[in-house]
Coordinates of C-alpha atoms in Angstrom, one line a residue:
X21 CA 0.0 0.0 0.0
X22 CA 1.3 3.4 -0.9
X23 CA 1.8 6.3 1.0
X24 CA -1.1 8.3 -0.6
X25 CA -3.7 5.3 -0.6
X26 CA -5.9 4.9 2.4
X27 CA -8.0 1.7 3.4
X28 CA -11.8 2.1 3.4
X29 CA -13.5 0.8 6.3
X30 CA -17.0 0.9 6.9
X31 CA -18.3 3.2 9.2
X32 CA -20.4 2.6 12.2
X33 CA -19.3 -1.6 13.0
X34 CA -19.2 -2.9 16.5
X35 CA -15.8 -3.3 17.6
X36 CA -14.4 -4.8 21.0
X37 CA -11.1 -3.7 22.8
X38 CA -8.8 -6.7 22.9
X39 CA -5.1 -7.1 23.2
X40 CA -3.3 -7.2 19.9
X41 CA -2.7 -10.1 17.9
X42 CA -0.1 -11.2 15.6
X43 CA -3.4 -11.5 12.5
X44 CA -4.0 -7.6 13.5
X45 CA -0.1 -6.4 12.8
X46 CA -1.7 -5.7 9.1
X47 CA -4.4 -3.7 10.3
X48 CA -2.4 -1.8 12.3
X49 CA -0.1 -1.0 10.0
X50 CA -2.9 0.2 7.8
X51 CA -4.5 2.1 10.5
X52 CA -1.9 4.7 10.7
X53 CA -1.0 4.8 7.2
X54 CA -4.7 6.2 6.6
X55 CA -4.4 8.7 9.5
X56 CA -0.4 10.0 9.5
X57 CA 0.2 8.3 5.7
X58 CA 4.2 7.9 6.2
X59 CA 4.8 10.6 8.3
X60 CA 4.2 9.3 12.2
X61 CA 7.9 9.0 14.3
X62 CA 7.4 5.5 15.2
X63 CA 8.2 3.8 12.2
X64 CA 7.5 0.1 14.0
X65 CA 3.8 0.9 13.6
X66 CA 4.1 0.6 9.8
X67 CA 6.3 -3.2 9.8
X68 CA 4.0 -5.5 10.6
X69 CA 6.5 -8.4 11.3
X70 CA 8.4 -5.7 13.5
X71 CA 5.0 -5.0 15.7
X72 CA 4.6 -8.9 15.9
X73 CA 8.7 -9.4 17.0
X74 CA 8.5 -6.2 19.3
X75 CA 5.4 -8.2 21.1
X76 CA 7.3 -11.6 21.4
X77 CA 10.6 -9.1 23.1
X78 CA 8.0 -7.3 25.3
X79 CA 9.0 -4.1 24.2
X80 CA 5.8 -3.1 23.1
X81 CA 2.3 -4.3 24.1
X82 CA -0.3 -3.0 22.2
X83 CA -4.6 -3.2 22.6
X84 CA -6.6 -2.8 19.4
X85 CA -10.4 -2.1 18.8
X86 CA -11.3 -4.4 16.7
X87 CA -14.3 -5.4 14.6
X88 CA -16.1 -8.1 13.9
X89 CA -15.1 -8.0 10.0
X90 CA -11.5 -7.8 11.9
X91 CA -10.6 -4.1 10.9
X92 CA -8.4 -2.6 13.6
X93 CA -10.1 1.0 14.6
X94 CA -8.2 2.0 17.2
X95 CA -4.6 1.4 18.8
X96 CA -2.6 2.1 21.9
X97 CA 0.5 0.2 23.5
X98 CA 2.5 -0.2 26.4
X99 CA 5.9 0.3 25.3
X100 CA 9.4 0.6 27.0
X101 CA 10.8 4.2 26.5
X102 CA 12.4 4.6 30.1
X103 CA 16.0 2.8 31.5
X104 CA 14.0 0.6 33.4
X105 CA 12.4 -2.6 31.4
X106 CA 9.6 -2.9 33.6
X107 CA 8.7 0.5 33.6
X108 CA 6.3 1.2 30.5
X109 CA 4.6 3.8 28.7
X110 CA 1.0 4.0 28.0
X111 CA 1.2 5.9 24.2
X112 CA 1.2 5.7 20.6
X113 CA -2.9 5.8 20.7
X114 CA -4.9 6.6 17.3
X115 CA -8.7 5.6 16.3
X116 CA -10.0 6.1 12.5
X117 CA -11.5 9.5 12.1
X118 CA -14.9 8.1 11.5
X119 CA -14.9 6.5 14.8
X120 CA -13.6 9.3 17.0
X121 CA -17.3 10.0 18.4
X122 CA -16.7 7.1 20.5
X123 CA -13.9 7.8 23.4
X124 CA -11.9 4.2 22.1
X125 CA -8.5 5.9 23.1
X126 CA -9.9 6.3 26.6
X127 CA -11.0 2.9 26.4
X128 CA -8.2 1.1 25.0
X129 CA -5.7 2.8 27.4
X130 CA -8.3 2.0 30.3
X131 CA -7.7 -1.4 29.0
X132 CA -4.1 -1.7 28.7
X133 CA -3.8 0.4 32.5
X134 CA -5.9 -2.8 33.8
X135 CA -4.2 -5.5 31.6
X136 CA -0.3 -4.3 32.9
X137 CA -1.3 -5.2 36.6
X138 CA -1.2 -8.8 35.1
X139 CA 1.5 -8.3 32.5
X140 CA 4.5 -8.3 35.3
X141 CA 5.1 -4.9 34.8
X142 CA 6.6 -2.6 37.5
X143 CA 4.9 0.6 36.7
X144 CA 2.9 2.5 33.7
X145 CA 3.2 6.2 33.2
X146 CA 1.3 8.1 30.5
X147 CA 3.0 11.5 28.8
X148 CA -0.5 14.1 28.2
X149 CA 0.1 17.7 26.2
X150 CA -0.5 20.6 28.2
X151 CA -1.3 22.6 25.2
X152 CA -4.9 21.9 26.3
X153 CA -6.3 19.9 29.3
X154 CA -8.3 16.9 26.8
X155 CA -5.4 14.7 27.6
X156 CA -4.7 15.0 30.8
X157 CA -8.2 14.3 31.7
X158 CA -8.4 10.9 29.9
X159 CA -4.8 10.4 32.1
X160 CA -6.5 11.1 35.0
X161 CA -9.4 8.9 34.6
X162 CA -7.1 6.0 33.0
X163 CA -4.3 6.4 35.9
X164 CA -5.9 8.2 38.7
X165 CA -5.8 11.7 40.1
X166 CA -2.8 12.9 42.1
X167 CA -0.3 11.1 39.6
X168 CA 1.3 13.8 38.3
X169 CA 5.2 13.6 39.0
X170 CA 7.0 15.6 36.5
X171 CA 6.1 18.2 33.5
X172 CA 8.5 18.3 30.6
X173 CA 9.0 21.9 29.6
X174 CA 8.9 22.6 25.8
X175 CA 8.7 18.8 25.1
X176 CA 7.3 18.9 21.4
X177 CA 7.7 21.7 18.3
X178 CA 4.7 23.8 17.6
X179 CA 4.9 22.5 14.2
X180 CA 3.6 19.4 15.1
X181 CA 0.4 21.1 15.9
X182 CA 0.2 23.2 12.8
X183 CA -3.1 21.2 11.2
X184 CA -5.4 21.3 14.4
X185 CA -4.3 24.7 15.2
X186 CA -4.1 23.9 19.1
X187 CA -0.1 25.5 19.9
X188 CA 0.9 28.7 19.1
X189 CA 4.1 27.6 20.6
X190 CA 6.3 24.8 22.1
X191 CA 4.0 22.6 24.0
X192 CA 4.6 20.9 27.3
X193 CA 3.8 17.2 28.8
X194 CA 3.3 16.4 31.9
X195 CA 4.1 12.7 33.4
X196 CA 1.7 10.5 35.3
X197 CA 2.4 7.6 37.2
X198 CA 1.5 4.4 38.5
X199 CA 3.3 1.8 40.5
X200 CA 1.6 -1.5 40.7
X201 CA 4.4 -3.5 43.0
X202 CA 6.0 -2.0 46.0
X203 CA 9.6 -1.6 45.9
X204 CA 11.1 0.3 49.1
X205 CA 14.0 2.2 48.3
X206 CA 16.3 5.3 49.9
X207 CA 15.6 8.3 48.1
X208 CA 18.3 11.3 48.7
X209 CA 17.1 14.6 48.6
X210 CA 18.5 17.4 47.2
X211 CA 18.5 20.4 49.6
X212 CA 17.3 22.5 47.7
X213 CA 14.0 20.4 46.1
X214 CA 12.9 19.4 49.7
X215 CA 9.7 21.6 49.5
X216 CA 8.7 20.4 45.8
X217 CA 9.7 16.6 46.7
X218 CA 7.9 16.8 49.7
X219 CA 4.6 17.7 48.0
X220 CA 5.3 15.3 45.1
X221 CA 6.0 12.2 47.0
X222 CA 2.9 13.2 49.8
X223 CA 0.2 12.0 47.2
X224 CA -2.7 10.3 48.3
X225 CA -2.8 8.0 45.6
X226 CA -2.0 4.6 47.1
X227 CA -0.5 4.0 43.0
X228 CA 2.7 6.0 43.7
X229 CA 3.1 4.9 47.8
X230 CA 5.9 3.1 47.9
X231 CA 6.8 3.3 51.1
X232 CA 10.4 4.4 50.7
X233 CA 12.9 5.8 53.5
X234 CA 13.9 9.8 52.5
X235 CA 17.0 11.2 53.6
X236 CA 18.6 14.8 53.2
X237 CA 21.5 14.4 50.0
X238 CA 25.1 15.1 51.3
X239 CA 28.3 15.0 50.3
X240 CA 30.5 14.8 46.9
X241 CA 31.1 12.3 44.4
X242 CA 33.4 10.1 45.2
X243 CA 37.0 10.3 42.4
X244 CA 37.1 6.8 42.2
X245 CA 33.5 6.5 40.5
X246 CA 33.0 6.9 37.0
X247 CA 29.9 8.4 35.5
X248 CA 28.1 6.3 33.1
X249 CA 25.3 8.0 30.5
X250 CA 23.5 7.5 27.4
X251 CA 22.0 10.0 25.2
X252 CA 19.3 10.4 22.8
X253 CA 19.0 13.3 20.6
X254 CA 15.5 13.7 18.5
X255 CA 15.9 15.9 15.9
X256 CA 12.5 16.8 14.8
X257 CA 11.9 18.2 18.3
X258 CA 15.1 20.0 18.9
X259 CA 15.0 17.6 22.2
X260 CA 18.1 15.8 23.8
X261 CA 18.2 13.2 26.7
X262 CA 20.7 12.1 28.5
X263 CA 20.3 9.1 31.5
X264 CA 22.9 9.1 33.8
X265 CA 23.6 5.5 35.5
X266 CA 26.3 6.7 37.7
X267 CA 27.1 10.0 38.7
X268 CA 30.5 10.0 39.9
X269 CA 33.9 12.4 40.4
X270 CA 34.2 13.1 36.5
X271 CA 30.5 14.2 36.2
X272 CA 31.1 17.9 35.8
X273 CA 34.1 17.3 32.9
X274 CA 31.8 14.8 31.2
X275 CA 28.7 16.9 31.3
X276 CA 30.5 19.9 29.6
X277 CA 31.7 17.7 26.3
X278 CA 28.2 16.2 26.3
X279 CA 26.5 19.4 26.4
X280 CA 29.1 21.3 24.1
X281 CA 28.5 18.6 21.7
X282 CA 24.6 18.6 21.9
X283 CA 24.2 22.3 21.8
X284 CA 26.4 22.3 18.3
X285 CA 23.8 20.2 16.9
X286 CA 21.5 23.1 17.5
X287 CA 19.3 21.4 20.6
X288 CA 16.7 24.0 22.4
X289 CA 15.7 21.8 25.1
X290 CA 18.0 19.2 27.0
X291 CA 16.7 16.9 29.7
X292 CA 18.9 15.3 32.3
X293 CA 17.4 12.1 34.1
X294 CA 19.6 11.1 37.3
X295 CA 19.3 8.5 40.0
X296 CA 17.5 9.4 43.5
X297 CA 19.6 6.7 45.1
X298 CA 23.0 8.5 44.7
X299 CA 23.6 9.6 48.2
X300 CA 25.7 13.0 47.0
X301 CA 22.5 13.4 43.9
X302 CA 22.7 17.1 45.9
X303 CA 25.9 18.2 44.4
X304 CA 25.1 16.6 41.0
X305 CA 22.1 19.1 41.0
X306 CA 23.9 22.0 42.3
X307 CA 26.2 21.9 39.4
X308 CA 23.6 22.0 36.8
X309 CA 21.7 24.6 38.5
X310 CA 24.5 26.5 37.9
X311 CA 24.9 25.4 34.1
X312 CA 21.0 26.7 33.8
X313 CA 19.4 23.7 34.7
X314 CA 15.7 23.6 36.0
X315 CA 13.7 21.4 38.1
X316 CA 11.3 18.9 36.3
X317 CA 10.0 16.6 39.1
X318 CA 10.7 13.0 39.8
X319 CA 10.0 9.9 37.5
X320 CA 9.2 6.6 39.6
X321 CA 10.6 3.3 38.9
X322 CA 13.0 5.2 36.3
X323 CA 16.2 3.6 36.6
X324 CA 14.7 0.5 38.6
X325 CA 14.7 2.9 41.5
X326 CA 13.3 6.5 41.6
X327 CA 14.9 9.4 39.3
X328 CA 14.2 13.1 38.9
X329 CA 14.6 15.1 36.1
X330 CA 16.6 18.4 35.3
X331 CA 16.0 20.2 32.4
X332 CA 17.7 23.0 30.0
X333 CA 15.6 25.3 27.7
X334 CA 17.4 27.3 25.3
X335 CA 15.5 30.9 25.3
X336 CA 12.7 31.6 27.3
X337 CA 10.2 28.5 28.0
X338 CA 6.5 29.1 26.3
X339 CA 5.1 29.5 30.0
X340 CA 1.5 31.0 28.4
X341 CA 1.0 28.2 26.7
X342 CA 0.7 25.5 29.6
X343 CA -3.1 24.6 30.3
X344 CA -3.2 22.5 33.3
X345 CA -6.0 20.5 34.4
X346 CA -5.2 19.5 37.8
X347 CA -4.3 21.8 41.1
X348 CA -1.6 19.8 41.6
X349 CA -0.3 20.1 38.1
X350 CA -0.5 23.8 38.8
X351 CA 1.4 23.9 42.2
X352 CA 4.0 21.3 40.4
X353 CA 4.4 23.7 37.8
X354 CA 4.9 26.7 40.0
X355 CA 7.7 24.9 41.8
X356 CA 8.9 24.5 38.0
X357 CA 9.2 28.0 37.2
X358 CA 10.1 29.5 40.1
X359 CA 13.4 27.4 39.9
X360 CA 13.7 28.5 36.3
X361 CA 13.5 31.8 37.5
X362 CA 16.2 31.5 40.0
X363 CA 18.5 29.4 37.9
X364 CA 17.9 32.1 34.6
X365 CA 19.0 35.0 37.8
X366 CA 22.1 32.6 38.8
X367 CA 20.9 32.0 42.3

């Protein structure tokens, strides 16, 4: 099938939500073909041997609507995306124009949220646009309220939202998560997050209690530790990533090549994920701060145990443009900007 064909299917059939199958990988394929033609980021969605390998590796687990004539409507997966292989995203989700009247992606990723509790899976989190609340909603209902952990300043181009005309800049995601079995773990604080940690870890939700032991960070990294990283850059976004395994003695000296070396590739918005388990994590911070480095929030389950993310945006972040559903999106996002504001002022 071409690029410029698209698959008729007929309108208004009963469909049911059911995990994918290896008979639906054409479908699928198919499916987004008719909605994005060639143009959607994930290229696996368009192999279908690839979708039916990635299921067999458990790297991504997707949930169809399907009808009874075995046309595939709709689409979401769990996929992995973070360090951690037992940590998965909830994402990816499209439905056939003509059957948008029906709230399937709510329904499929309802699905998948309820099948992952069985699937041996750590934790979910879901990624929702803030350049309206629609999203986040569905998040909420899907994953629960009081999830939010982390917003992503800048995350995607405005391009990207050219055709619905819903950005009239950079839009931000925020991250919502869900830990399904309890894993106990040290945290160290960074001095200087205490009051935004403390309000993100307090949540009610019983999904994101798990019962860890906080300390206050302290101390240096230790010479004889080496830092350990991988990055990601994403062109179309302007977005970098870098995971730090190990933060150790040679962090600052590494950080400055990786950055130089990002930043002549013409990045506007670099994210820093690091472990909460690193006793001196304190000092790590401290040094970016004063490299410009923001506050994101934390990301459970991230590296096996908790992380937190730190983030760089070159020129001033498209603040106006964040619609936030929840009050605790908003008071998350406060604590967001006001470190921006100190870190842009060198304090």
């Amino acid at each position: 099938m071409s690029s410029d064909e698209r698959y008729e299917i007929e309108e208004g059939q009963k469909f049911v939500i059911d995990m994918f199958r290896n008979e639906d990988a054409e479908g699928v394929s198919r499916l987004f073909r008719t909605v994005y033609g060639e143009d959607y980021p994930v290229k696996l969605v368009y192999n279908p041997a690839a979708l039916i390998e990635a299921l067999d590796k458990r790297e991504n687990i997707p949930a169809v609507a399907r009808t009874g004539k075995g046309d595939i409507v709709g689409y979401s997966a769990l996929y992995r995306s973070a360090p951690n292989p037992g940590l998965y995203e909830i994402g990816q989700g499209l439905v056939l124009p003509s059957y948008r009247s029906g709230g399937i992606i709510s329904k499929i990723n309802f699905f998948l949220y309820d099948a992952s509790s069985r699937q041996n899976i750590d934790a979910v989190f879901g990624e929702a646009v803030c350049n309206h609340v629609y999203m986040q909603k569905s998040g909420a209902g899907v994953i629960g309220n009081d999830t939010e952990t982390a917003i992503e300043i800048d995350l995607m181009p405005a391009e990207v939202y050219v055709a619905e005309k819903s950005s009239s800049g950079k839009v931000a995601a925020i991250s919502m998560f869900a830990i399904f079995n309890q894993s106990p773990q040290t945290l160290y604080i960074p001095k200087i997050y205490k009051a935004p940690f403390n309000y993100i870890l307090s949540t009610k939700n019983i999904r994101l209690n798990d019962k860890h032991t906080f300390l206050e960070s302290s101390g240096v990294a230790p010479v004889d530790i080496i830092s350990e990283y991988k990055s990601q850059t994403f062109d179309f976004a302007k977005v970098a990533r870098i995971a730090f395994f190990e933060a150790g003695g040679d962090f600052e000296t590494i950080f400055e090549k990786i950055e130089e070396d990002i930043l002549l590739q013409r990045i506007m918005v670099i994210q820093v994920w690091l472990k909460l388990t690193t006793p001196w994590i304190g000092s790590i911070v401290d040094m970016l701060r004063g490299k410009g480095y923001f506050l994101g929030g934390i990301l459970p389950r991230w590296f096996g145990g908790d992380g937190m993310l730190m983030q760089k945006v070159i020129g001033r972040p498209n603040w106006e443009g964040i619609n936030l559903y929840s009050e605790r999106a908003r008071q998350i996002l406060r604590f967001i900007k006001d470190d921006w504001q100190k870190t842009s002022a060198g304090q």
